Amino acid sequence: MPHYIGFIRATKDSHDHLGPDEAQRVLENYVAWADERTKEGRFVGGGGLSRSGRVLRASGGGEIGATDGPHTEATEIVGGYQVIEAADLDQAEKIFATHPHLEFGPIEVRKVGDRGCED
C-alpha cells in the first residue's frame, strides 16, 4: 500500500499560548492519534523536527554553500511529519483530517516516492 506523508506546519508562535498542562495534553493527543493509526496498521513513522538546520545550495563551479535555515522570515515552519499507509490521496486526506494538529495549523499531505503529478 502506498505511503503518504503529512508535513505538520505551524506558525512559530502557534503553540505559545498553551500553558504546560495544555501543551502536555496536546502532545498526548498527537501520540494518541499515531497510536490509533498504528492499531489500524496504517502508521509508518514520524517525528518532530528542530527549528534550525542548514540549507544547502549548489553555486557555480560545483561549490556547495550552506546557510542557516529555515529562514526566520518564513510565515510557516514544518515542525514535524508523520507517514501513513493509505490506498490513495483521498483516503490519506481523510485520515489526516482527523489529526489534532489542525487546531493549530495546516497539514500538507503528499505521496511518498512518487515524483509525478498524480496521486
PDB file of N, CA, C and O in Angstrom, residues 42-84:
ATOM      1  N   ARG A  42      -1.824   1.439   9.870  1.00  0.00           N
ATOM      2  CA  ARG A  42      -1.547   2.492   8.896  1.00  0.00           C
ATOM      3  C   ARG A  42      -0.321   3.332   9.217  1.00  0.00           C
ATOM      4  O   ARG A  42       0.253   3.940   8.329  1.00  0.00           O
ATOM      5  N   PHE A  43       0.076   3.413  10.471  1.00  0.00           N
ATOM      6  CA  PHE A  43       1.167   4.310  10.855  1.00  0.00           C
ATOM      7  C   PHE A  43       2.508   3.709  10.475  1.00  0.00           C
ATOM      8  O   PHE A  43       2.824   2.582  10.827  1.00  0.00           O
ATOM      9  N   VAL A  44       3.303   4.465   9.728  1.00  0.00           N
ATOM     10  CA  VAL A  44       4.619   4.017   9.284  1.00  0.00           C
ATOM     11  C   VAL A  44       5.706   4.631  10.151  1.00  0.00           C
ATOM     12  O   VAL A  44       6.658   3.967  10.540  1.00  0.00           O
ATOM     13  N   GLY A  45       5.582   5.910  10.489  1.00  0.00           N
ATOM     14  CA  GLY A  45       6.584   6.575  11.305  1.00  0.00           C
ATOM     15  C   GLY A  45       6.362   8.069  11.305  1.00  0.00           C
ATOM     16  O   GLY A  45       5.464   8.586  10.655  1.00  0.00           O
ATOM     17  N   GLY A  46       7.194   8.752  12.042  1.00  0.00           N
ATOM     18  CA  GLY A  46       7.085  10.197  12.101  1.00  0.00           C
ATOM     19  C   GLY A  46       8.004  10.750  13.156  1.00  0.00           C
ATOM     20  O   GLY A  46       8.726  10.008  13.830  1.00  0.00           O
ATOM     21  N   GLY A  47       7.965  12.047  13.309  1.00  0.00           N
ATOM     22  CA  GLY A  47       8.785  12.671  14.325  1.00  0.00           C
ATOM     23  C   GLY A  47       8.744  14.178  14.222  1.00  0.00           C
ATOM     24  O   GLY A  47       8.233  14.746  13.257  1.00  0.00           O
ATOM     25  N   GLY A  48       9.277  14.806  15.226  1.00  0.00           N
ATOM     26  CA  GLY A  48       9.383  16.254  15.236  1.00  0.00           C
ATOM     27  C   GLY A  48      10.668  16.680  14.561  1.00  0.00           C
ATOM     28  O   GLY A  48      11.586  15.881  14.366  1.00  0.00           O
ATOM     29  N   LEU A  49      10.722  17.928  14.204  1.00  0.00           N
ATOM     30  CA  LEU A  49      11.907  18.496  13.567  1.00  0.00           C
ATOM     31  C   LEU A  49      12.383  19.683  14.380  1.00  0.00           C
ATOM     32  O   LEU A  49      11.582  20.435  14.928  1.00  0.00           O
ATOM     33  N   SER A  50      13.695  19.869  14.434  1.00  0.00           N
ATOM     34  CA  SER A  50      14.246  21.015  15.151  1.00  0.00           C
ATOM     35  C   SER A  50      13.879  22.295  14.412  1.00  0.00           C
ATOM     36  O   SER A  50      13.570  22.277  13.220  1.00  0.00           O
ATOM     37  N   ARG A  51      13.913  23.405  15.111  1.00  0.00           N
ATOM     38  CA  ARG A  51      13.580  24.688  14.491  1.00  0.00           C
ATOM     39  C   ARG A  51      14.718  25.220  13.628  1.00  0.00           C
ATOM     40  O   ARG A  51      14.537  26.159  12.871  1.00  0.00           O
ATOM     41  N   SER A  52      15.886  24.662  13.761  1.00  0.00           N
ATOM     42  CA  SER A  52      17.010  25.163  12.977  1.00  0.00           C
ATOM     43  C   SER A  52      17.653  24.023  12.203  1.00  0.00           C
ATOM     44  O   SER A  52      17.443  22.855  12.491  1.00  0.00           O
ATOM     45  N   GLY A  53      18.422  24.397  11.223  1.00  0.00           N
ATOM     46  CA  GLY A  53      19.126  23.429  10.390  1.00  0.00           C
ATOM     47  C   GLY A  53      19.971  24.199   9.399  1.00  0.00           C
ATOM     48  O   GLY A  53      20.327  25.357   9.637  1.00  0.00           O
ATOM     49  N   ARG A  54      20.278  23.595   8.287  1.00  0.00           N
ATOM     50  CA  ARG A  54      21.063  24.256   7.250  1.00  0.00           C
ATOM     51  C   ARG A  54      20.407  24.024   5.899  1.00  0.00           C
ATOM     52  O   ARG A  54      19.857  22.964   5.641  1.00  0.00           O
ATOM     53  N   VAL A  55      20.514  25.024   5.050  1.00  0.00           N
ATOM     54  CA  VAL A  55      20.033  24.930   3.681  1.00  0.00           C
ATOM     55  C   VAL A  55      21.269  24.879   2.787  1.00  0.00           C
ATOM     56  O   VAL A  55      22.127  25.762   2.861  1.00  0.00           O
ATOM     57  N   LEU A  56      21.364  23.836   1.974  1.00  0.00           N
ATOM     58  CA  LEU A  56      22.495  23.664   1.061  1.00  0.00           C
ATOM     59  C   LEU A  56      22.088  24.089  -0.337  1.00  0.00           C
ATOM     60  O   LEU A  56      20.999  23.764  -0.798  1.00  0.00           O
ATOM     61  N   ARG A  57      22.981  24.792  -0.995  1.00  0.00           N
ATOM     62  CA  ARG A  57      22.741  25.232  -2.373  1.00  0.00           C
ATOM     63  C   ARG A  57      24.018  25.041  -3.180  1.00  0.00           C
ATOM     64  O   ARG A  57      25.104  25.344  -2.696  1.00  0.00           O
ATOM     65  N   ALA A  58      23.827  24.583  -4.398  1.00  0.00           N
ATOM     66  CA  ALA A  58      24.959  24.486  -5.313  1.00  0.00           C
ATOM     67  C   ALA A  58      25.163  25.854  -5.945  1.00  0.00           C
ATOM     68  O   ALA A  58      24.222  26.497  -6.396  1.00  0.00           O
ATOM     69  N   SER A  59      26.401  26.291  -5.927  1.00  0.00           N
ATOM     70  CA  SER A  59      26.725  27.549  -6.607  1.00  0.00           C
ATOM     71  C   SER A  59      27.555  27.209  -7.834  1.00  0.00           C
ATOM     72  O   SER A  59      27.965  26.082  -8.025  1.00  0.00           O
ATOM     73  N   GLY A  60      27.796  28.196  -8.654  1.00  0.00           N
ATOM     74  CA  GLY A  60      28.561  27.957  -9.871  1.00  0.00           C
ATOM     75  C   GLY A  60      29.903  27.293  -9.587  1.00  0.00           C
ATOM     76  O   GLY A  60      30.501  27.484  -8.543  1.00  0.00           O
ATOM     77  N   GLY A  61      30.345  26.498 -10.499  1.00  0.00           N
ATOM     78  CA  GLY A  61      31.645  25.860 -10.376  1.00  0.00           C
ATOM     79  C   GLY A  61      31.649  24.637  -9.464  1.00  0.00           C
ATOM     80  O   GLY A  61      32.705  24.201  -9.023  1.00  0.00           O
ATOM     81  N   GLY A  62      30.472  24.100  -9.157  1.00  0.00           N
ATOM     82  CA  GLY A  62      30.412  22.881  -8.358  1.00  0.00           C
ATOM     83  C   GLY A  62      30.607  23.077  -6.866  1.00  0.00           C
ATOM     84  O   GLY A  62      30.738  22.121  -6.118  1.00  0.00           O
ATOM     85  N   GLU A  63      30.653  24.312  -6.416  1.00  0.00           N
ATOM     86  CA  GLU A  63      30.808  24.595  -4.988  1.00  0.00           C
ATOM     87  C   GLU A  63      29.457  24.482  -4.292  1.00  0.00           C
ATOM     88  O   GLU A  63      28.421  24.790  -4.866  1.00  0.00           O
ATOM     89  N   ILE A  64      29.477  24.068  -3.043  1.00  0.00           N
ATOM     90  CA  ILE A  64      28.272  23.956  -2.234  1.00  0.00           C
ATOM     91  C   ILE A  64      28.345  24.993  -1.121  1.00  0.00           C
ATOM     92  O   ILE A  64      29.337  25.079  -0.404  1.00  0.00           O
ATOM     93  N   GLY A  65      27.288  25.771  -1.012  1.00  0.00           N
ATOM     94  CA  GLY A  65      27.201  26.755   0.059  1.00  0.00           C
ATOM     95  C   GLY A  65      26.153  26.323   1.063  1.00  0.00           C
ATOM     96  O   GLY A  65      25.184  25.649   0.721  1.00  0.00           O
ATOM     97  N   ALA A  66      26.349  26.691   2.315  1.00  0.00           N
ATOM     98  CA  ALA A  66      25.391  26.357   3.365  1.00  0.00           C
ATOM     99  C   ALA A  66      25.018  27.624   4.124  1.00  0.00           C
ATOM    100  O   ALA A  66      25.875  28.449   4.429  1.00  0.00           O
ATOM    101  N   THR A  67      23.725  27.775   4.383  1.00  0.00           N
ATOM    102  CA  THR A  67      23.249  28.879   5.198  1.00  0.00           C
ATOM    103  C   THR A  67      22.361  28.306   6.295  1.00  0.00           C
ATOM    104  O   THR A  67      21.805  27.210   6.152  1.00  0.00           O
ATOM    105  N   ASP A  68      22.256  29.040   7.382  1.00  0.00           N
ATOM    106  CA  ASP A  68      21.349  28.608   8.433  1.00  0.00           C
ATOM    107  C   ASP A  68      19.924  28.688   7.913  1.00  0.00           C
ATOM    108  O   ASP A  68      19.575  29.559   7.136  1.00  0.00           O
ATOM    109  N   GLY A  69      19.102  27.779   8.355  1.00  0.00           N
ATOM    110  CA  GLY A  69      17.713  27.766   7.916  1.00  0.00           C
ATOM    111  C   GLY A  69      16.922  26.841   8.814  1.00  0.00           C
ATOM    112  O   GLY A  69      17.502  26.190   9.674  1.00  0.00           O
ATOM    113  N   PRO A  70      15.651  26.705   8.694  1.00  0.00           N
ATOM    114  CA  PRO A  70      14.855  27.500   7.773  1.00  0.00           C
ATOM    115  C   PRO A  70      14.900  28.969   8.153  1.00  0.00           C
ATOM    116  O   PRO A  70      15.225  29.305   9.283  1.00  0.00           O
ATOM    117  N   HIS A  71      14.602  29.801   7.215  1.00  0.00           N
ATOM    118  CA  HIS A  71      14.764  31.239   7.425  1.00  0.00           C
ATOM    119  C   HIS A  71      13.678  31.803   8.317  1.00  0.00           C
ATOM    120  O   HIS A  71      12.516  31.417   8.234  1.00  0.00           O
ATOM    121  N   THR A  72      14.057  32.733   9.176  1.00  0.00           N
ATOM    122  CA  THR A  72      13.126  33.293  10.151  1.00  0.00           C
ATOM    123  C   THR A  72      12.005  34.092   9.509  1.00  0.00           C
ATOM    124  O   THR A  72      10.974  34.289  10.134  1.00  0.00           O
ATOM    125  N   GLU A  73      12.166  34.519   8.252  1.00  0.00           N
ATOM    126  CA  GLU A  73      11.103  35.275   7.623  1.00  0.00           C
ATOM    127  C   GLU A  73       9.967  34.389   7.116  1.00  0.00           C
ATOM    128  O   GLU A  73       8.939  34.896   6.679  1.00  0.00           O
ATOM    129  N   ALA A  74      10.129  33.097   7.189  1.00  0.00           N
ATOM    130  CA  ALA A  74       9.059  32.191   6.770  1.00  0.00           C
ATOM    131  C   ALA A  74       7.856  32.359   7.701  1.00  0.00           C
ATOM    132  O   ALA A  74       8.008  32.489   8.908  1.00  0.00           O
ATOM    133  N   THR A  75       6.661  32.374   7.116  1.00  0.00           N
ATOM    134  CA  THR A  75       5.469  32.529   7.947  1.00  0.00           C
ATOM    135  C   THR A  75       5.044  31.210   8.571  1.00  0.00           C
ATOM    136  O   THR A  75       4.397  31.200   9.607  1.00  0.00           O
ATOM    137  N   GLU A  76       5.385  30.101   7.943  1.00  0.00           N
ATOM    138  CA  GLU A  76       5.088  28.782   8.497  1.00  0.00           C
ATOM    139  C   GLU A  76       6.363  27.959   8.522  1.00  0.00           C
ATOM    140  O   GLU A  76       7.219  28.105   7.658  1.00  0.00           O
ATOM    141  N   ILE A  77       6.448  27.097   9.504  1.00  0.00           N
ATOM    142  CA  ILE A  77       7.567  26.166   9.581  1.00  0.00           C
ATOM    143  C   ILE A  77       7.017  24.750   9.598  1.00  0.00           C
ATOM    144  O   ILE A  77       5.878  24.521   9.993  1.00  0.00           O
ATOM    145  N   VAL A  78       7.817  23.806   9.135  1.00  0.00           N
ATOM    146  CA  VAL A  78       7.460  22.400   9.252  1.00  0.00           C
ATOM    147  C   VAL A  78       8.042  21.928  10.573  1.00  0.00           C
ATOM    148  O   VAL A  78       9.254  21.891  10.753  1.00  0.00           O
ATOM    149  N   GLY A  79       7.160  21.612  11.504  1.00  0.00           N
ATOM    150  CA  GLY A  79       7.599  21.218  12.835  1.00  0.00           C
ATOM    151  C   GLY A  79       7.706  19.720  13.019  1.00  0.00           C
ATOM    152  O   GLY A  79       8.258  19.251  14.004  1.00  0.00           O
ATOM    153  N   GLY A  80       7.177  18.953  12.091  1.00  0.00           N
ATOM    154  CA  GLY A  80       7.229  17.507  12.205  1.00  0.00           C
ATOM    155  C   GLY A  80       6.589  16.863  10.989  1.00  0.00           C
ATOM    156  O   GLY A  80       6.136  17.538  10.069  1.00  0.00           O
ATOM    157  N   TYR A  81       6.560  15.547  11.020  1.00  0.00           N
ATOM    158  CA  TYR A  81       5.972  14.799   9.916  1.00  0.00           C
ATOM    159  C   TYR A  81       5.467  13.471  10.442  1.00  0.00           C
ATOM    160  O   TYR A  81       5.932  12.965  11.471  1.00  0.00           O
ATOM    161  N   GLN A  82       4.496  12.910   9.740  1.00  0.00           N
ATOM    162  CA  GLN A  82       4.011  11.576  10.040  1.00  0.00           C
ATOM    163  C   GLN A  82       3.731  10.885   8.723  1.00  0.00           C
ATOM    164  O   GLN A  82       3.252  11.514   7.770  1.00  0.00           O
ATOM    165  N   VAL A  83       4.043   9.606   8.666  1.00  0.00           N
ATOM    166  CA  VAL A  83       3.860   8.825   7.451  1.00  0.00           C
ATOM    167  C   VAL A  83       2.842   7.731   7.740  1.00  0.00           C
ATOM    168  O   VAL A  83       2.944   7.034   8.750  1.00  0.00           O
ATOM    169  N   ILE A  84       1.862   7.613   6.846  1.00  0.00           N
ATOM    170  CA  ILE A  84       0.830   6.595   6.986  1.00  0.00           C
ATOM    171  C   ILE A  84       0.725   5.800   5.696  1.00  0.00           C
ATOM    172  O   ILE A  84       1.251   6.213   4.655  1.00  0.00           O
TER     173      ILE A  84
END
